[in-house]
Short mmCIF file of C-alpha atoms and ligand atoms in Angstrom, two decimals:
data_model
loop_
_atom_site.label_atom_id
_atom_site.label_comp_id
_atom_site.label_asym_id
_atom_site.label_seq_id
_atom_site.Cartn_x
_atom_site.Cartn_y
_atom_site.Cartn_z
CA MET A 60 -0.03 -0.07 -0.04
CA SER A 61 2.75 2.47 0.92
CA ILE A 62 4.52 1.75 -2.24
CA GLU A 63 1.31 3.04 -4.29
CA THR A 64 1.24 5.87 -2.07
CA LEU A 65 4.80 6.64 -2.64
CA GLN A 66 4.40 6.32 -6.44
CA THR A 67 1.41 8.79 -6.39
CA LEU A 68 3.30 11.38 -4.58
CA ALA A 69 6.50 11.05 -6.74
CA ALA A 70 4.71 12.22 -10.02
CA PRO A 71 3.85 15.74 -9.29
CA ILE A 72 6.77 16.78 -6.70
CA ARG A 73 9.38 17.13 -9.50
CA SER A 74 7.78 20.16 -10.73
CA GLN A 75 7.94 22.11 -7.35
CA SER A 76 10.58 24.63 -6.80
CA LEU A 77 13.54 23.42 -4.46
CA ALA A 78 13.76 27.03 -2.79
CA LYS A 79 9.97 26.82 -2.08
CA LEU A 80 10.26 23.06 -0.67
CA ALA A 81 13.30 24.17 1.28
CA ALA A 82 11.56 27.26 2.85
CA SER A 83 8.69 25.10 4.06
CA ALA A 84 10.77 22.25 5.13
CA ASP A 85 10.09 21.19 8.75
CA ASN A 86 12.24 18.99 10.79
CA ALA A 87 14.78 18.57 7.75
CA VAL A 88 17.74 18.61 9.90
CA TYR A 89 19.07 15.40 11.60
CA ARG A 90 21.68 14.97 14.00
CA GLY A 91 23.75 11.94 15.24
CA GLY A 92 27.37 11.10 16.03
CA GLY A 93 28.62 14.66 15.76
CA TRP A 94 27.29 14.89 12.34
CA THR A 95 24.38 17.16 11.24
CA VAL A 96 22.49 16.27 7.96
CA ASP A 97 20.10 18.84 6.20
CA VAL A 98 17.84 17.64 3.77
CA SER A 99 15.77 20.67 3.18
CA ARG A 100 16.91 20.66 -0.80
CA GLN A 101 15.42 17.42 -1.54
CA TYR A 102 12.10 16.63 -3.19
CA LEU A 103 10.48 15.82 0.11
CA THR A 104 7.30 17.31 1.83
CA ALA A 105 5.64 16.50 5.09
CA GLU A 106 3.36 14.17 3.22
CA ILE A 107 6.20 12.32 1.31
CA GLU A 108 8.13 11.98 4.77
CA THR A 109 4.64 10.75 6.52
CA ALA A 110 4.46 7.98 3.26
CA LEU A 111 8.33 7.02 3.67
CA LEU A 112 8.00 6.42 7.46
CA ALA A 113 4.93 4.46 6.85
CA HIS A 114 6.82 2.32 4.47
CA ALA A 115 9.50 2.06 7.02
CA ASN A 116 6.89 0.63 9.45
CA ASP A 117 5.31 -1.79 6.88
CA VAL A 118 8.54 -3.26 6.32
CA ASN A 119 9.73 -3.07 9.90
CA LEU A 120 12.95 -0.85 9.64
CA THR A 121 13.30 -0.84 13.28
CA GLY A 122 13.27 -4.71 13.40
CA THR A 123 15.96 -4.73 10.67
CA LEU A 124 18.04 -2.70 12.85
CA ASP A 125 17.36 -4.99 15.97
CA ASP A 126 18.28 -7.90 13.61
CA LEU A 127 21.96 -6.38 12.88
CA PHE A 128 22.47 -5.30 16.46
CA SER A 129 21.45 -8.81 18.08
CA ALA A 130 23.95 -10.64 15.62
CA ALA A 131 20.75 -12.37 13.82
CA ILE A 132 21.69 -14.04 10.31
CA VAL A 133 21.28 -10.89 8.14
CA ASN A 134 23.44 -12.36 5.39
CA PRO A 135 21.29 -15.49 4.38
CA SER A 136 23.05 -16.28 1.42
CA GLU A 137 26.34 -16.83 3.40
CA ASN A 138 24.21 -17.94 6.52
CA ARG A 139 26.08 -15.44 9.00
CA PRO A 140 25.42 -12.38 10.95
CA ALA A 141 26.99 -9.02 9.85
CA LEU A 142 29.21 -7.98 12.69
CA HIS A 143 31.38 -5.17 11.74
CA TRP A 144 29.80 -2.89 14.48
CA ALA A 145 31.02 -5.41 17.19
CA LEU A 146 34.56 -4.61 16.27
CA ARG A 147 34.43 -1.04 17.35
CA MET A 148 32.01 -1.42 20.37
CA PRO A 149 33.04 -2.74 23.63
CA PRO A 150 31.05 -6.29 23.60
CA GLU A 151 27.90 -6.33 25.29
CA SER A 152 27.63 -9.91 25.53
CA GLU A 153 29.66 -13.10 24.68
CA LEU A 154 28.12 -13.24 21.40
CA THR A 155 30.53 -10.79 19.84
CA LYS A 156 33.38 -10.51 22.16
CA SER A 157 35.66 -12.88 20.11
CA GLU A 158 35.23 -10.47 17.07
CA HIS A 159 35.93 -7.52 19.08
CA GLU A 160 39.07 -9.27 20.61
CA THR A 161 40.36 -9.51 16.98
CA THR A 162 40.53 -5.73 16.66
CA LEU A 163 42.32 -5.53 20.13
CA ARG A 164 45.06 -8.00 19.05
CA ALA A 165 45.61 -5.95 15.82
CA LEU A 166 45.81 -2.59 18.18
CA GLU A 167 48.42 -4.61 20.52
CA LYS A 168 50.27 -5.78 17.28
CA ALA A 169 50.41 -1.93 15.70
CA ALA A 170 51.66 -0.66 19.13
CA GLU A 171 54.47 -3.44 19.10
CA LEU A 172 55.22 -2.65 15.51
CA GLY A 173 55.36 1.33 16.28
CA SER A 174 57.65 0.95 19.27
CA SER A 175 59.98 -1.68 18.04
CA GLY A 176 62.28 0.51 15.74
CA GLN A 177 62.49 -2.79 13.49
CA TYR A 178 60.91 -1.42 10.52
CA SER A 179 61.15 2.01 8.68
CA ALA A 180 58.61 1.13 6.09
CA ILE A 181 55.40 -0.93 5.74
CA VAL A 182 53.91 -1.99 2.40
CA HIS A 183 50.11 -2.77 2.61
CA ILE A 184 49.09 -5.37 -0.03
CA GLY A 185 45.39 -6.07 -0.27
CA ILE A 186 42.62 -5.12 -2.57
CA GLY A 187 38.89 -3.96 -2.74
CA GLY A 188 37.73 -3.95 0.89
CA SER A 189 41.35 -4.94 2.11
CA ASP A 190 42.69 -1.93 0.79
CA PHE A 191 40.23 1.19 0.11
CA GLY A 192 39.63 1.65 4.15
CA PRO A 193 43.25 1.85 5.34
CA ARG A 194 44.10 3.78 2.24
CA LEU A 195 41.37 6.46 2.97
CA TYR A 196 42.32 6.70 6.62
CA ALA A 197 45.86 6.95 5.50
CA ASP A 198 45.05 9.94 2.94
CA ALA A 199 42.78 11.54 5.45
CA PHE A 200 45.32 12.04 8.31
CA GLY A 201 48.68 12.20 6.45
CA ASP A 202 49.51 15.13 8.40
CA ARG A 203 49.37 12.94 11.52
CA GLN A 204 51.45 10.19 10.39
CA LEU A 205 54.16 9.28 12.86
CA ASP A 206 57.48 9.71 11.57
CA ALA A 207 59.09 6.39 12.25
CA ILE A 208 57.47 4.42 9.75
CA GLU A 209 56.58 5.11 5.91
CA LEU A 210 53.34 3.27 4.74
CA ARG A 211 52.96 2.50 1.16
CA PHE A 212 50.08 0.74 -0.62
CA CYS A 213 49.95 -1.90 -3.29
CA ALA A 214 46.38 -3.21 -4.64
CA ASN A 215 46.68 -3.49 -8.54
CA VAL A 216 47.70 -6.67 -10.48
CA ASP A 217 49.67 -4.36 -12.76
CA PRO A 218 53.05 -5.12 -11.53
CA LEU A 219 54.19 -1.59 -11.79
CA ASP A 220 51.93 -1.06 -8.72
CA LEU A 221 54.23 -3.13 -6.55
CA ASP A 222 57.71 -1.91 -8.26
CA LEU A 223 56.52 1.50 -7.11
CA ALA A 224 55.36 0.48 -3.80
CA LEU A 225 58.66 -1.11 -3.15
CA ARG A 226 60.95 1.42 -4.85
CA GLY A 227 64.00 2.67 -2.87
CA LEU A 228 63.15 0.56 0.23
CA ASP A 229 65.51 -1.76 2.05
CA PRO A 230 64.09 -5.35 2.64
CA ALA A 231 65.77 -5.59 6.03
CA LYS A 232 63.81 -2.42 7.45
CA THR A 233 60.45 -3.24 5.38
CA LEU A 234 57.52 -5.04 6.59
CA ILE A 235 55.16 -6.39 4.01
CA ILE A 236 51.62 -6.93 5.26
CA GLY A 237 49.18 -8.84 3.25
CA ILE A 238 45.44 -8.65 3.78
CA SER A 239 43.02 -10.93 2.51
CA LYS A 240 39.97 -12.16 4.06
CA SER A 241 39.49 -15.21 1.84
CA PHE A 242 43.32 -15.48 0.95
CA GLY A 243 42.41 -16.62 -2.40
CA THR A 244 42.17 -13.37 -4.14
CA GLU A 245 44.43 -13.36 -7.27
CA GLU A 246 45.86 -9.84 -7.25
CA THR A 247 46.74 -10.15 -3.61
CA LEU A 248 48.39 -13.46 -3.79
CA TYR A 249 50.38 -12.28 -6.88
CA ASN A 250 51.81 -9.13 -5.15
CA LEU A 251 52.33 -10.94 -2.14
CA ALA A 252 54.50 -13.58 -3.96
CA ARG A 253 56.26 -10.95 -5.68
CA ALA A 254 57.03 -9.10 -2.35
CA ARG A 255 58.08 -12.10 -0.65
CA SER A 256 60.61 -12.72 -3.63
CA TRP A 257 61.93 -9.26 -3.16
CA LEU A 258 62.46 -10.15 0.34
CA GLU A 259 64.36 -13.33 -0.23
CA ALA A 260 66.47 -11.92 -2.86
CA ALA A 261 68.16 -9.93 0.21
CA LEU A 262 67.27 -12.46 3.21
CA SER A 263 67.07 -15.80 3.99
CA ALA A 264 63.53 -17.41 3.48
CA GLU A 265 63.24 -17.83 7.29
CA GLN A 266 63.97 -14.12 7.82
CA ALA A 267 62.07 -12.98 4.86
CA ALA A 268 58.96 -14.85 6.45
CA ARG A 269 59.69 -12.51 9.62
CA HIS A 270 59.02 -9.29 7.59
CA LEU A 271 55.56 -10.77 6.69
CA LEU A 272 52.77 -10.02 8.56
CA LEU A 273 49.21 -11.83 7.04
CA VAL A 274 45.80 -10.82 7.95
CA THR A 275 43.16 -13.34 7.01
CA ALA A 276 39.72 -15.06 7.75
CA ASN A 277 41.22 -18.28 6.22
CA PRO A 278 44.62 -19.16 8.05
CA ASP A 279 44.72 -22.50 6.65
CA ARG A 280 45.38 -21.26 3.07
CA ALA A 281 47.76 -18.58 4.61
CA ASN A 282 49.56 -21.24 6.34
CA ALA A 283 49.96 -23.23 3.09
CA TRP A 284 51.30 -20.29 1.37
CA LEU A 285 53.78 -19.69 3.92
CA ASP A 286 54.87 -23.43 3.12
CA GLY A 287 56.56 -24.20 6.61
CA ASN A 288 57.91 -20.77 7.29
CA GLN A 289 56.86 -18.89 10.62
CA ALA A 290 55.16 -15.22 9.88
CA THR A 291 52.86 -13.35 12.00
CA THR A 292 48.98 -13.87 11.30
CA LEU A 293 46.21 -11.82 12.35
CA ASP A 294 42.50 -12.88 12.34
CA MET A 295 40.14 -11.08 10.38
CA PRO A 296 36.48 -12.23 11.60
CA ILE A 297 34.33 -14.36 9.09
CA SER A 298 31.40 -12.58 9.91
CA VAL A 299 32.75 -9.10 8.97
CA GLY A 300 32.55 -8.58 5.05
CA GLY A 301 35.76 -7.24 3.20
CA ARG A 302 33.96 -3.84 2.52
CA TYR A 303 33.08 -3.54 6.06
CA SER A 304 36.38 -4.42 7.64
CA ILE A 305 37.97 -0.98 8.02
CA TRP A 306 37.54 -1.62 11.96
CA SER A 307 39.51 -4.89 11.70
CA ALA A 308 43.09 -6.24 11.69
CA ALA A 309 42.83 -5.20 8.07
CA SER A 310 44.07 -1.80 9.28
CA VAL A 311 46.82 -3.14 11.33
CA ALA A 312 49.22 -0.87 9.02
CA VAL A 313 47.64 2.22 9.60
CA MET A 314 47.05 1.60 13.16
CA ALA A 315 51.12 1.15 13.39
CA SER A 316 51.99 4.30 11.39
CA PHE A 317 49.18 6.62 12.62
CA GLY A 318 49.25 5.60 16.12
CA VAL A 319 47.22 3.29 18.08
CA GLU A 320 45.42 6.01 19.95
CA THR A 321 44.27 7.71 16.87
CA PHE A 322 42.79 4.72 15.65
CA GLN A 323 40.93 4.22 18.91
CA GLN A 324 39.50 7.68 18.43
CA PHE A 325 38.14 6.38 15.03
CA LEU A 326 36.79 3.50 16.53
CA THR A 327 35.07 5.39 19.42
CA GLY A 328 33.45 7.75 16.74
CA ALA A 329 32.04 4.77 14.93
CA ALA A 330 30.57 3.55 18.18
CA GLU A 331 28.85 6.87 18.63
CA MET A 332 27.20 6.55 15.57
CA ASP A 333 26.32 2.85 16.22
CA ALA A 334 24.61 4.05 19.54
CA HIS A 335 22.68 6.88 17.75
CA VAL A 336 21.50 4.40 15.07
CA LYS A 337 20.78 1.67 17.49
CA THR A 338 18.83 3.71 19.91
CA THR A 339 17.14 6.42 17.81
CA PRO A 340 13.47 6.12 16.46
CA ILE A 341 13.43 5.92 12.70
CA ASP A 342 11.83 9.34 12.25
CA ARG A 343 14.96 10.84 13.89
CA ASN A 344 17.62 8.06 13.03
CA LEU A 345 20.17 9.34 10.60
CA ALA A 346 20.85 6.22 8.84
CA ALA A 347 17.17 5.37 8.30
CA ARG A 348 16.28 9.07 7.13
CA MET A 349 19.23 8.76 4.31
CA ALA A 350 18.36 5.15 3.56
CA LEU A 351 14.62 6.23 3.05
CA LEU A 352 15.95 9.28 0.86
CA ASP A 353 17.96 6.82 -1.17
CA PHE A 354 15.07 4.62 -1.87
CA TRP A 355 13.05 7.75 -2.62
CA ASN A 356 15.46 9.51 -4.91
CA THR A 357 16.19 6.06 -6.87
CA SER A 358 13.13 3.88 -6.72
CA PHE A 359 10.26 6.62 -6.85
CA LEU A 360 12.25 9.76 -8.45
CA GLY A 361 14.42 7.86 -10.95
CA PHE A 362 17.52 9.56 -10.47
CA GLY A 363 20.05 6.84 -11.32
CA SER A 364 23.13 8.34 -9.73
CA ARG A 365 24.30 10.28 -6.78
CA ALA A 366 27.39 12.60 -6.36
CA VAL A 367 29.04 12.63 -3.43
CA LEU A 368 31.08 15.85 -3.04
CA ALA A 369 33.57 15.76 -0.37
CA TYR A 370 34.56 19.33 0.52
CA SER A 371 37.61 18.38 2.39
CA ARG A 372 40.88 17.34 1.62
CA ARG A 373 40.84 14.78 4.18
CA LEU A 374 37.84 13.07 2.49
CA ARG A 375 39.10 12.91 -1.35
CA MET A 376 39.11 9.52 -1.27
CA LEU A 377 35.80 8.86 0.31
CA PRO A 378 33.69 8.50 -3.12
CA THR A 379 36.16 5.52 -3.81
CA TYR A 380 35.59 4.04 -0.75
CA LEU A 381 31.78 4.54 -0.84
CA GLN A 382 31.65 3.31 -4.37
CA GLN A 383 32.58 -0.35 -2.84
CA LEU A 384 30.47 -0.01 0.19
CA GLU A 385 27.20 0.87 -1.56
CA MET A 386 27.67 -0.34 -4.98
CA GLU A 387 28.98 -3.95 -4.08
CA SER A 388 26.63 -4.12 -1.35
CA ASN A 389 23.49 -2.91 -3.19
CA GLY A 390 24.35 -3.11 -6.82
CA LYS A 391 21.74 -6.05 -7.10
CA SER A 392 18.68 -7.09 -8.82
CA VAL A 393 17.49 -10.38 -7.05
CA GLY A 394 16.89 -10.78 -3.33
CA PRO A 395 17.71 -13.24 -0.91
CA THR A 396 14.58 -15.29 -1.62
CA GLY A 397 15.45 -15.44 -5.18
CA ALA A 398 13.05 -12.91 -6.25
CA ASP A 399 13.34 -10.15 -8.29
CA ALA A 400 13.83 -6.70 -6.54
CA PRO A 401 10.44 -5.09 -6.92
CA LEU A 402 11.93 -1.48 -7.71
CA SER A 403 15.38 -0.16 -9.11
CA THR A 404 18.10 -0.49 -6.61
CA ALA A 405 21.33 1.40 -5.61
CA PRO A 406 22.23 4.19 -7.83
CA LEU A 407 25.42 4.66 -9.38
CA LEU A 408 27.82 6.66 -6.83
CA TRP A 409 30.54 8.63 -7.91
CA GLY A 410 31.86 12.11 -6.74
CA GLY A 411 35.12 13.70 -5.68
CA GLU A 412 37.10 16.44 -3.88
CA GLY A 413 35.42 19.93 -3.42
CA SER A 414 36.50 22.60 -4.59
CA VAL A 415 38.43 20.68 -7.20
CA GLY A 416 35.59 18.85 -8.65
CA GLN A 417 34.29 22.53 -9.59
CA HIS A 418 36.90 22.48 -12.19
CA SER A 419 35.61 19.60 -13.72
CA TYR A 420 32.26 18.01 -13.77
CA HIS A 421 30.36 20.64 -11.85
CA GLN A 422 29.43 22.20 -15.33
CA TRP A 423 27.71 19.02 -16.19
CA LEU A 424 26.16 18.81 -12.61
CA HIS A 425 24.66 22.57 -13.12
CA GLN A 426 23.73 22.60 -16.90
CA GLY A 427 23.82 19.10 -18.13
CA THR A 428 20.73 17.15 -19.13
CA HIS A 429 20.95 14.73 -16.07
CA ILE A 430 19.67 15.59 -12.60
CA VAL A 431 22.03 13.97 -10.01
CA PRO A 432 21.39 14.40 -6.38
CA ALA A 433 24.55 15.70 -4.72
CA GLU A 434 25.71 15.13 -1.20
CA PHE A 435 27.82 17.77 0.26
CA ILE A 436 30.05 16.89 3.13
CA LEU A 437 31.68 19.96 4.69
CA ALA A 438 33.87 19.42 7.79
CA PRO A 439 36.07 22.57 7.84
CA GLY A 440 37.61 22.69 11.20
CA SER A 441 39.99 25.31 11.94
CA HIS A 442 43.42 26.25 10.49
CA SER A 443 46.12 28.66 11.18
CA ASP A 444 44.92 30.21 7.68
CA PRO A 445 41.30 30.81 7.91
CA GLU A 446 41.10 32.34 4.34
CA GLY A 447 41.13 28.80 2.73
CA VAL A 448 38.63 27.62 5.25
CA GLU A 449 36.27 30.34 4.80
CA ALA A 450 36.69 30.09 0.89
CA LEU A 451 36.13 26.24 0.95
CA THR A 452 32.66 26.87 3.06
CA ALA A 453 31.58 29.64 0.57
CA HIS A 454 32.08 27.31 -2.45
CA ALA A 455 30.29 24.50 -0.92
CA LEU A 456 27.24 26.67 0.22
CA ALA A 457 27.31 28.44 -3.21
CA GLN A 458 27.37 25.13 -5.20
CA ALA A 459 24.34 23.63 -3.18
CA GLU A 460 22.43 26.84 -3.52
CA VAL A 461 22.93 27.30 -7.37
CA LEU A 462 22.35 23.48 -8.05
CA ALA A 463 18.88 23.91 -6.07
CA ASN A 464 17.85 27.39 -7.20
CA GLY A 465 19.53 27.88 -10.64
CA ARG A 466 19.69 31.07 -12.40
CA SER A 467 16.65 32.20 -14.59
CA LEU A 468 16.90 34.15 -17.91
CA ALA A 469 15.52 37.19 -15.84
CA GLU A 470 18.38 37.21 -13.41
CA VAL A 471 20.92 36.77 -16.08
CA ASN A 472 19.54 39.81 -17.96
CA ALA A 473 19.20 41.96 -14.66
CA GLU A 474 22.86 41.18 -13.76
CA GLU A 475 24.44 41.33 -17.03
CA PRO A 476 22.11 43.59 -19.35
CA GLU A 477 25.30 43.92 -21.89
CA LEU A 478 24.59 40.16 -23.02
CA THR A 479 23.24 39.24 -26.30
CA GLU A 480 20.10 36.87 -25.87
CA VAL A 481 22.06 34.23 -27.35
CA VAL A 482 24.67 34.44 -24.88
CA ALA A 483 22.30 35.00 -21.85
CA ARG A 484 20.22 31.63 -22.69
CA GLN A 485 23.70 29.86 -22.37
CA LYS A 486 24.16 31.51 -18.95
CA VAL A 487 20.66 29.99 -17.58
CA HIS A 488 21.30 27.30 -14.81
CA PRO A 489 17.81 25.23 -14.85
CA GLY A 490 18.45 24.40 -10.83
CA GLY A 491 15.89 21.69 -9.63
CA ARG A 492 18.88 19.77 -8.68
CA PRO A 493 18.58 18.39 -5.25
CA SER A 494 21.21 18.02 -2.54
CA THR A 495 21.86 17.03 1.10
CA PHE A 496 24.30 18.92 3.10
CA MET A 497 26.52 17.09 5.89
CA THR A 498 28.48 18.87 8.35
CA ALA A 499 30.79 18.26 11.38
CA PRO A 500 32.58 20.88 13.03
CA GLU A 501 36.00 19.21 12.14
CA LEU A 502 37.06 16.12 10.53
CA THR A 503 38.76 14.35 13.40
CA PRO A 504 39.46 10.58 13.36
CA ALA A 505 36.10 10.16 15.68
CA ARG A 506 34.10 12.14 13.20
CA LEU A 507 35.45 10.04 10.21
CA GLY A 508 34.53 6.93 12.14
CA ALA A 509 31.26 8.10 12.89
CA LEU A 510 30.83 9.22 9.27
CA ILE A 511 31.71 5.73 7.59
CA ALA A 512 29.58 3.99 10.28
CA LEU A 513 26.58 6.06 8.99
CA TYR A 514 26.96 5.06 5.67
CA GLU A 515 27.45 1.62 6.62
CA HIS A 516 24.23 1.65 8.38
CA ARG A 517 22.54 3.36 5.63
CA THR A 518 23.51 0.91 3.12
CA TYR A 519 22.39 -1.91 4.99
CA LEU A 520 18.89 -0.34 5.70
CA ALA A 521 18.72 0.69 2.04
CA GLY A 522 19.24 -2.95 0.94
CA ALA A 523 16.53 -4.03 3.24
CA LEU A 524 14.33 -1.43 1.49
CA TRP A 525 15.24 -2.60 -1.80
CA GLN A 526 14.79 -6.28 -0.47
CA ILE A 527 18.33 -7.34 -1.55
CA ASN A 528 21.08 -8.69 0.78
CA PRO A 529 23.91 -6.06 1.17
CA PHE A 530 26.39 -8.83 2.38
CA ASP A 531 27.11 -10.83 -0.58
CA GLN A 532 28.79 -10.07 -3.84
CA TRP A 533 28.14 -12.71 -6.43
CA GLY A 534 28.52 -10.16 -9.27
CA VAL A 535 32.14 -9.80 -8.76
CA GLU A 536 32.94 -13.52 -9.34
CA ARG A 537 31.98 -14.23 -12.88
CA GLY A 538 34.65 -12.04 -14.04
CA LYS A 539 37.22 -13.44 -11.89
CA THR A 540 36.37 -17.14 -13.31
CA MET A 541 36.40 -15.77 -16.75
CA ALA A 542 39.84 -14.19 -16.23
CA THR A 543 41.11 -17.51 -15.14
CA ARG A 544 39.53 -19.35 -18.30
CA LEU A 545 41.17 -16.57 -20.71
CA LYS A 546 44.78 -17.03 -19.62
CA PRO A 547 45.46 -20.14 -22.04
CA ALA A 548 44.01 -18.04 -24.83
CA LEU A 549 46.34 -15.16 -23.95
CA ARG A 550 49.24 -17.68 -24.00
CA GLY A 551 48.26 -18.98 -27.79
CA GLU A 552 47.45 -22.50 -25.99
CA ALA A 553 43.78 -22.19 -26.65
CA LYS A 554 41.15 -20.04 -28.50
CA ALA A 555 38.52 -17.94 -26.46
CA GLU A 556 35.18 -19.11 -26.46
CA ASP A 557 33.83 -15.65 -27.48
CA ALA A 558 34.97 -14.50 -30.99
CA ALA A 559 35.11 -10.66 -29.96
CA THR A 560 37.31 -11.61 -27.00
CA GLN A 561 39.56 -13.80 -29.38
CA ASN A 562 39.72 -10.72 -31.90
CA LEU A 563 40.79 -8.49 -28.85
CA ILE A 564 43.60 -11.01 -28.05
CA ASN A 565 44.75 -10.98 -31.65
CA LEU A 566 44.80 -7.15 -31.66
CA LEU A 567 46.92 -7.23 -28.33
CA LYS A 568 49.30 -9.58 -29.97
O1 LIG B 104 35.89 -7.72 -5.17
C1 LIG B 104 35.52 -8.78 -4.58
C2 LIG B 104 35.88 -8.94 -3.20
O2 LIG B 104 35.56 -10.29 -2.51
C3 LIG B 104 35.50 -7.92 -2.21
O3 LIG B 104 34.43 -7.90 -1.58
C4 LIG B 104 36.85 -7.80 -1.23
O4 LIG B 104 36.83 -6.49 -0.38
C5 LIG B 104 37.89 -7.76 -2.15
O5 LIG B 104 37.33 -8.93 -2.97
C6 LIG B 104 39.00 -8.32 -1.25
O6 LIG B 104 38.84 -9.92 -0.98
P1 LIG B 104 39.95 -10.56 0.09
O7 LIG B 104 40.01 -9.49 1.34
O8 LIG B 104 39.30 -11.88 0.27
O9 LIG B 104 41.19 -10.53 -0.77
#
């Protein structure tokens, strides 16, 4: 019933002025975990909000959250709970104690690495969820890195990536950290094997193994790979998905090179957001409201993408991180019962760093023919040079205003009467482009933790609204299988089954 109501409400709303909707928006600001979120420039009215909340009630979104936080099986295709939140919250019961302890062990190991003086560099090797999170964290807090340990990353199976990561390093002073939940990912195993050879070219096999630290949920495979040599291993819990694993031992490299205390603040911020999401009724619950907005914009208003515009140098990698989190989680069209998702699901997520993006794709956002809801994230903080902070803030506010309100022909003519009609028309901004504005006073490790936890919960709840399982990823498997099958064709030992692929192989030769 609520779906039909929402469909009826969607049709007329797009012709409304966003400026008017914003002026009449009541209760459009939500708060939690140190973040404030203003959705007044979205295509929402009190009636639509009521219908969305009625739908949340119909599908028992509160129960969906209870399931997550009570460690129920929320990942039915793999028959597992999803326990990423348990890594950052002190355990309330025995149920999640062992998961939490894996993070505590990683923190201990990181403290030991940081103080040992044994290593001057760490090379973090992993891909996807075993890479994006620690890389985002390291990029965000580059100004806080401890001097003692240089941190480098390698993810790509393109051999140049590891060449660059190892360049100029001394094997005797380098620790290679390999992260793979499955310990079966081709890219990571390839890079790890090359890194091990690099160590072994300078050290004995036994010594080389001591320069390896492996983080995995599959210790049997890791031990087989070690082939009898002794290396340190840390556990990744099986019930924590790769893209939800930033809170786990997967982050041991950043824990060591940015300090354990900083990472603990990051965990504490995430736990603050967890507490908000767990206990706040749906109508004031940040994650639920944002998931309902995603549901509304995508499945009823038909917006096929969302732009994350991070007005923060610290968050320039956030869109890349969120692409995996949201699109690998909810880029699906069949639900856990095997039924087709009844409505369109997760939009394309893209974006970048403001104000840099203003000199690139903002032209398209303002005057292109596609309307893309934008998500501004601004956490300006203070700086000894306030001029830049003021400019950053002014740019973010201005972009949101122009996207929503546009610039009419009358305004262009009034402001620039010397223009010809032809030029004036080209300066019109149609407006009507909705946005959300997310702010925090400063992007500290705690606020980053809260922000990521918010996106995780939002993703989970949006998955429930779309009736899909956000915790599996069958869609990435087929390509991996096919790549393996194509290797003989690349070597000329067989022909590719697909003619177009074989033609491409011929071209490559
Ligand atoms: O891309 C598929 C995927 O399974 C991701 O979900 C995961 O984060 C990544 O590969 C890496 O997996 P692993 O940590 O098992 O190497």
